[in-house]
């Protein structure tokens, strides 16, 4: 029997939320880009009402912003201050989640994490643009698997609440992707997996902390490089 979720009885606004969130994850939208609700309505063949409801929900994640008399716009790139504070928040949450997950490993959990690690490594080395867009989805799955395995709904909810802001982080991270960051991140994911397999909570927490610190440093360096490239040339 078909489940209610897949039967078409899922509220249309919920479906549109999932569609738009998927578009952000796939890299269709650029930071700061205006959201044309009329064009979306025609493209997705739905009325504007469920789209507005979905965008209102996305506003709470931080992915979009509503401007008075102008409508919605994709959130801008994080400022340097926001980048630092977001990663500092992750440094508080994720080592704790990783520690608890390492205490509760199961064969099924480890199999899912390994699949994520292998998929990330393939996406990181693929020249295919679509594969690189999928890289961000795989990266997020890795972190969510660990958050769920920690078996602490309050910590998990706190991590998930950062979802939209982490996506804003990824908008900027894409700008420095050619410098090898995806491959380095894939190696760091595998190091975390190895610690999970070894059943070492302290080492698992330490490795995910290093991963986040390294990601923070890479993006800050990329930010400086991009800003330097945008400076006018003095003749």
mmCIF file of C-alpha atoms in Angstrom:
data_model
loop_
_atom_site.group_PDB
_atom_site.id
_atom_site.type_symbol
_atom_site.label_atom_id
_atom_site.label_comp_id
_atom_site.label_asym_id
_atom_site.label_seq_id
_atom_site.Cartn_x
_atom_site.Cartn_y
_atom_site.Cartn_z
ATOM 1 C CA UNK A 1 0.000 0.000 0.000
ATOM 2 C CA UNK A 2 1.307 3.481 -0.858
ATOM 3 C CA UNK A 3 2.296 5.533 2.161
ATOM 4 C CA UNK A 4 0.535 8.881 2.750
ATOM 5 C CA UNK A 5 3.819 10.680 2.164
ATOM 6 C CA UNK A 6 4.031 9.373 -1.377
ATOM 7 C CA UNK A 7 0.354 9.235 -2.190
ATOM 8 C CA UNK A 8 -0.040 12.871 -3.195
ATOM 9 C CA UNK A 9 -1.684 13.797 0.111
ATOM 10 C CA UNK A 10 1.447 15.525 1.302
ATOM 11 C CA UNK A 11 0.646 19.259 1.568
ATOM 12 C CA UNK A 12 1.699 21.102 -1.561
ATOM 13 C CA UNK A 13 3.625 23.702 0.438
ATOM 14 C CA UNK A 14 5.676 20.898 2.005
ATOM 15 C CA UNK A 15 6.457 19.464 -1.403
ATOM 16 C CA UNK A 16 7.473 22.884 -2.715
ATOM 17 C CA UNK A 17 9.707 23.369 0.333
ATOM 18 C CA UNK A 18 11.482 20.106 -0.489
ATOM 19 C CA UNK A 19 11.783 21.063 -4.171
ATOM 20 C CA UNK A 20 13.261 24.490 -3.420
ATOM 21 C CA UNK A 21 15.566 23.122 -0.740
ATOM 22 C CA UNK A 22 16.773 20.553 -3.279
ATOM 23 C CA UNK A 23 17.478 23.324 -5.770
ATOM 24 C CA UNK A 24 19.616 25.146 -3.214
ATOM 25 C CA UNK A 25 21.472 21.934 -2.381
ATOM 26 C CA UNK A 26 22.067 21.244 -6.090
ATOM 27 C CA UNK A 27 23.632 24.648 -6.536
ATOM 28 C CA UNK A 28 20.978 26.038 -8.876
ATOM 29 C CA UNK A 29 20.740 29.326 -6.998
ATOM 30 C CA UNK A 30 23.529 31.840 -6.443
ATOM 31 C CA UNK A 31 24.091 33.917 -3.324
ATOM 32 C CA UNK A 32 22.163 37.193 -3.493
ATOM 33 C CA UNK A 33 20.026 36.118 -6.471
ATOM 34 C CA UNK A 34 16.401 37.369 -6.475
ATOM 35 C CA UNK A 35 13.696 34.704 -6.368
ATOM 36 C CA UNK A 36 11.093 35.261 -9.071
ATOM 37 C CA UNK A 37 7.975 33.634 -7.632
ATOM 38 C CA UNK A 38 6.010 34.128 -10.837
ATOM 39 C CA UNK A 39 8.648 32.317 -12.909
ATOM 40 C CA UNK A 40 8.869 29.532 -10.326
ATOM 41 C CA UNK A 41 5.105 29.179 -10.358
ATOM 42 C CA UNK A 42 5.122 28.646 -14.120
ATOM 43 C CA UNK A 43 8.139 26.355 -14.049
ATOM 44 C CA UNK A 44 6.761 24.092 -11.313
ATOM 45 C CA UNK A 45 3.137 24.389 -12.475
ATOM 46 C CA UNK A 46 1.783 25.398 -9.076
ATOM 47 C CA UNK A 47 0.105 28.504 -7.726
ATOM 48 C CA UNK A 48 2.146 31.141 -5.960
ATOM 49 C CA UNK A 49 0.538 30.467 -2.555
ATOM 50 C CA UNK A 50 2.372 27.205 -1.700
ATOM 51 C CA UNK A 51 5.598 28.718 -3.044
ATOM 52 C CA UNK A 52 5.238 31.687 -0.712
ATOM 53 C CA UNK A 53 4.590 29.345 2.201
ATOM 54 C CA UNK A 54 7.675 27.316 1.292
ATOM 55 C CA UNK A 55 9.829 30.440 0.992
ATOM 56 C CA UNK A 56 8.604 31.656 4.379
ATOM 57 C CA UNK A 57 9.854 28.373 5.865
ATOM 58 C CA UNK A 58 13.161 28.695 4.034
ATOM 59 C CA UNK A 59 13.535 32.189 5.472
ATOM 60 C CA UNK A 60 13.703 30.635 8.937
ATOM 61 C CA UNK A 61 16.672 28.495 7.839
ATOM 62 C CA UNK A 62 18.601 31.596 6.757
ATOM 63 C CA UNK A 63 18.789 30.510 3.112
ATOM 64 C CA UNK A 64 16.539 33.278 1.797
ATOM 65 C CA UNK A 65 15.611 36.745 2.969
ATOM 66 C CA UNK A 66 12.433 38.716 2.425
ATOM 67 C CA UNK A 67 12.878 42.334 1.454
ATOM 68 C CA UNK A 68 9.994 44.767 1.916
ATOM 69 C CA UNK A 69 8.224 45.527 -1.374
ATOM 70 C CA UNK A 70 10.799 43.450 -3.268
ATOM 71 C CA UNK A 71 10.072 39.820 -2.388
ATOM 72 C CA UNK A 72 12.583 37.099 -1.628
ATOM 73 C CA UNK A 73 16.273 36.956 -2.371
ATOM 74 C CA UNK A 74 18.838 34.224 -1.781
ATOM 75 C CA UNK A 75 20.901 35.114 1.282
ATOM 76 C CA UNK A 76 24.229 36.797 0.513
ATOM 77 C CA UNK A 77 27.573 35.177 1.146
ATOM 78 C CA UNK A 78 28.508 35.003 4.789
ATOM 79 C CA UNK A 79 30.665 37.835 6.066
ATOM 80 C CA UNK A 80 34.011 36.897 7.583
ATOM 81 C CA UNK A 81 32.541 37.456 11.049
ATOM 82 C CA UNK A 82 29.601 35.158 10.249
ATOM 83 C CA UNK A 83 31.916 32.508 8.791
ATOM 84 C CA UNK A 84 33.998 32.433 11.947
ATOM 85 C CA UNK A 85 31.008 32.344 14.290
ATOM 86 C CA UNK A 86 29.225 29.633 12.301
ATOM 87 C CA UNK A 87 32.264 27.390 12.344
ATOM 88 C CA UNK A 88 32.782 28.111 16.034
ATOM 89 C CA UNK A 89 29.213 26.930 16.651
ATOM 90 C CA UNK A 90 29.915 23.749 14.716
ATOM 91 C CA UNK A 91 33.068 23.240 16.773
ATOM 92 C CA UNK A 92 30.901 23.234 19.892
ATOM 93 C CA UNK A 93 28.261 20.844 18.552
ATOM 94 C CA UNK A 94 29.917 18.379 16.200
ATOM 95 C CA UNK A 95 32.722 16.999 18.366
ATOM 96 C CA UNK A 96 30.109 16.249 21.043
ATOM 97 C CA UNK A 97 27.893 14.537 18.465
ATOM 98 C CA UNK A 98 30.831 12.576 17.065
ATOM 99 C CA UNK A 99 31.883 11.454 20.557
ATOM 100 C CA UNK A 100 28.407 10.127 21.321
ATOM 101 C CA UNK A 101 28.058 8.520 17.882
ATOM 102 C CA UNK A 102 31.358 6.672 18.379
ATOM 103 C CA UNK A 103 29.973 5.192 21.606
ATOM 104 C CA UNK A 104 26.927 3.856 19.762
ATOM 105 C CA UNK A 105 28.245 2.475 16.483
ATOM 106 C CA UNK A 106 26.400 -0.354 14.753
ATOM 107 C CA UNK A 107 27.358 -2.290 11.622
ATOM 108 C CA UNK A 108 24.502 -0.613 9.748
ATOM 109 C CA UNK A 109 25.610 2.868 10.802
ATOM 110 C CA UNK A 110 29.237 2.212 9.858
ATOM 111 C CA UNK A 111 28.141 0.851 6.490
ATOM 112 C CA UNK A 112 26.159 4.020 5.773
ATOM 113 C CA UNK A 113 29.061 6.232 6.831
ATOM 114 C CA UNK A 114 31.490 4.276 4.650
ATOM 115 C CA UNK A 115 29.152 4.602 1.680
ATOM 116 C CA UNK A 116 29.043 8.353 2.259
ATOM 117 C CA UNK A 117 32.847 8.534 2.536
ATOM 118 C CA UNK A 118 33.356 6.573 -0.697
ATOM 119 C CA UNK A 119 30.748 8.628 -2.550
ATOM 120 C CA UNK A 120 32.362 11.858 -1.376
ATOM 121 C CA UNK A 121 35.781 10.734 -2.577
ATOM 122 C CA UNK A 122 34.372 9.930 -6.035
ATOM 123 C CA UNK A 123 32.487 13.236 -6.272
ATOM 124 C CA UNK A 124 35.570 15.185 -5.156
ATOM 125 C CA UNK A 125 37.673 13.820 -8.022
ATOM 126 C CA UNK A 126 35.039 13.876 -10.740
ATOM 127 C CA UNK A 127 35.373 16.557 -13.442
ATOM 128 C CA UNK A 128 31.610 16.389 -13.967
ATOM 129 C CA UNK A 129 29.861 19.567 -12.752
ATOM 130 C CA UNK A 130 26.773 17.622 -11.708
ATOM 131 C CA UNK A 131 28.930 15.281 -9.623
ATOM 132 C CA UNK A 132 30.479 18.234 -7.863
ATOM 133 C CA UNK A 133 27.029 19.642 -7.071
ATOM 134 C CA UNK A 134 26.193 16.261 -5.550
ATOM 135 C CA UNK A 135 29.357 16.580 -3.451
ATOM 136 C CA UNK A 136 27.632 19.029 -1.111
ATOM 137 C CA UNK A 137 24.646 16.737 -0.608
ATOM 138 C CA UNK A 138 26.938 13.814 0.216
ATOM 139 C CA UNK A 139 28.977 15.988 2.571
ATOM 140 C CA UNK A 140 25.854 16.980 4.477
ATOM 141 C CA UNK A 141 24.675 13.370 4.691
ATOM 142 C CA UNK A 142 27.927 12.390 6.411
ATOM 143 C CA UNK A 143 27.444 14.980 9.126
ATOM 144 C CA UNK A 144 23.739 14.221 9.553
ATOM 145 C CA UNK A 145 24.405 10.498 9.924
ATOM 146 C CA UNK A 146 26.738 11.221 12.816
ATOM 147 C CA UNK A 147 24.303 13.701 14.368
ATOM 148 C CA UNK A 148 21.487 11.145 14.282
ATOM 149 C CA UNK A 149 23.656 8.332 15.674
ATOM 150 C CA UNK A 150 24.552 10.419 18.728
ATOM 151 C CA UNK A 151 21.049 9.658 20.016
ATOM 152 C CA UNK A 152 20.593 13.107 21.550
ATOM 153 C CA UNK A 153 17.603 14.810 19.928
ATOM 154 C CA UNK A 154 18.449 18.180 21.443
ATOM 155 C CA UNK A 155 22.005 18.233 20.095
ATOM 156 C CA UNK A 156 20.808 16.894 16.746
ATOM 157 C CA UNK A 157 18.121 19.566 16.498
ATOM 158 C CA UNK A 158 20.679 22.245 17.362
ATOM 159 C CA UNK A 159 22.921 20.992 14.547
ATOM 160 C CA UNK A 160 20.056 20.785 12.064
ATOM 161 C CA UNK A 161 19.045 24.346 12.919
ATOM 162 C CA UNK A 162 22.345 25.451 11.370
ATOM 163 C CA UNK A 163 21.435 23.815 8.052
ATOM 164 C CA UNK A 164 20.615 26.958 6.110
ATOM 165 C CA UNK A 165 23.663 28.770 7.418
ATOM 166 C CA UNK A 166 25.898 25.834 6.500
ATOM 167 C CA UNK A 167 24.486 26.013 2.980
ATOM 168 C CA UNK A 168 25.420 29.710 2.878
ATOM 169 C CA UNK A 169 28.910 28.607 3.910
ATOM 170 C CA UNK A 170 28.926 26.209 0.958
ATOM 171 C CA UNK A 171 27.970 28.977 -1.457
ATOM 172 C CA UNK A 172 31.290 30.579 -0.614
ATOM 173 C CA UNK A 173 33.232 27.321 -0.382
ATOM 174 C CA UNK A 174 32.394 26.628 -4.033
ATOM 175 C CA UNK A 175 34.460 29.657 -5.036
ATOM 176 C CA UNK A 176 37.635 27.979 -3.799
ATOM 177 C CA UNK A 177 36.796 24.457 -4.890
ATOM 178 C CA UNK A 178 39.469 24.338 -7.575
ATOM 179 C CA UNK A 179 42.216 24.503 -4.964
ATOM 180 C CA UNK A 180 41.774 20.903 -3.881
ATOM 181 C CA UNK A 181 39.480 21.511 -0.898
ATOM 182 C CA UNK A 182 37.002 18.737 -1.849
ATOM 183 C CA UNK A 183 39.752 16.134 -1.926
ATOM 184 C CA UNK A 184 41.102 17.266 1.430
ATOM 185 C CA UNK A 185 37.630 17.174 2.956
ATOM 186 C CA UNK A 186 37.119 13.643 1.618
ATOM 187 C CA UNK A 187 40.356 12.532 3.294
ATOM 188 C CA UNK A 188 39.235 14.106 6.561
ATOM 189 C CA UNK A 189 35.881 12.330 6.385
ATOM 190 C CA UNK A 190 37.679 9.010 5.960
ATOM 191 C CA UNK A 191 39.851 9.751 8.996
ATOM 192 C CA UNK A 192 36.701 10.312 11.056
ATOM 193 C CA UNK A 193 35.262 7.046 9.742
ATOM 194 C CA UNK A 194 38.439 5.159 10.705
ATOM 195 C CA UNK A 195 38.124 6.461 14.279
ATOM 196 C CA UNK A 196 34.467 5.382 14.368
ATOM 197 C CA UNK A 197 35.426 1.892 13.222
ATOM 198 C CA UNK A 198 38.115 1.750 15.903
ATOM 199 C CA UNK A 199 35.504 2.628 18.515
ATOM 200 C CA UNK A 200 37.482 5.587 19.835
ATOM 201 C CA UNK A 201 35.118 8.396 20.926
ATOM 202 C CA UNK A 202 37.846 10.858 21.931
ATOM 203 C CA UNK A 203 39.752 10.384 18.668
ATOM 204 C CA UNK A 204 36.558 10.620 16.621
ATOM 205 C CA UNK A 205 35.724 13.938 18.293
ATOM 206 C CA UNK A 206 39.282 15.185 17.760
ATOM 207 C CA UNK A 207 39.262 14.281 14.070
ATOM 208 C CA UNK A 208 35.955 15.947 13.311
ATOM 209 C CA UNK A 209 37.171 18.997 15.191
ATOM 210 C CA UNK A 210 40.276 19.109 12.959
ATOM 211 C CA UNK A 211 38.061 18.681 9.897
ATOM 212 C CA UNK A 212 35.904 21.673 10.827
ATOM 213 C CA UNK A 213 38.921 23.798 11.778
ATOM 214 C CA UNK A 214 40.576 22.951 8.458
ATOM 215 C CA UNK A 215 37.389 23.755 6.519
ATOM 216 C CA UNK A 216 37.150 27.071 8.346
ATOM 217 C CA UNK A 217 40.752 27.933 7.485
ATOM 218 C CA UNK A 218 40.394 26.898 3.844
ATOM 219 C CA UNK A 219 37.318 29.067 3.331
ATOM 220 C CA UNK A 220 38.855 32.071 5.062
ATOM 221 C CA UNK A 221 41.919 31.750 2.807
ATOM 222 C CA UNK A 222 39.677 31.381 -0.254
ATOM 223 C CA UNK A 223 37.745 34.457 0.803
ATOM 224 C CA UNK A 224 40.932 36.515 0.921
ATOM 225 C CA UNK A 225 41.978 35.175 -2.494
ATOM 226 C CA UNK A 226 38.626 36.036 -4.070
ATOM 227 C CA UNK A 227 38.611 39.505 -2.544
ATOM 228 C CA UNK A 228 42.159 40.119 -3.755
ATOM 229 C CA UNK A 229 41.223 39.010 -7.280
ATOM 230 C CA UNK A 230 38.307 41.461 -7.305
ATOM 231 C CA UNK A 231 40.467 44.455 -6.402
ATOM 232 C CA UNK A 232 40.973 46.846 -9.358
ATOM 233 C CA UNK A 233 44.336 46.582 -11.050
ATOM 234 C CA UNK A 234 46.535 49.618 -10.519
ATOM 235 C CA UNK A 235 48.130 50.758 -13.756
#
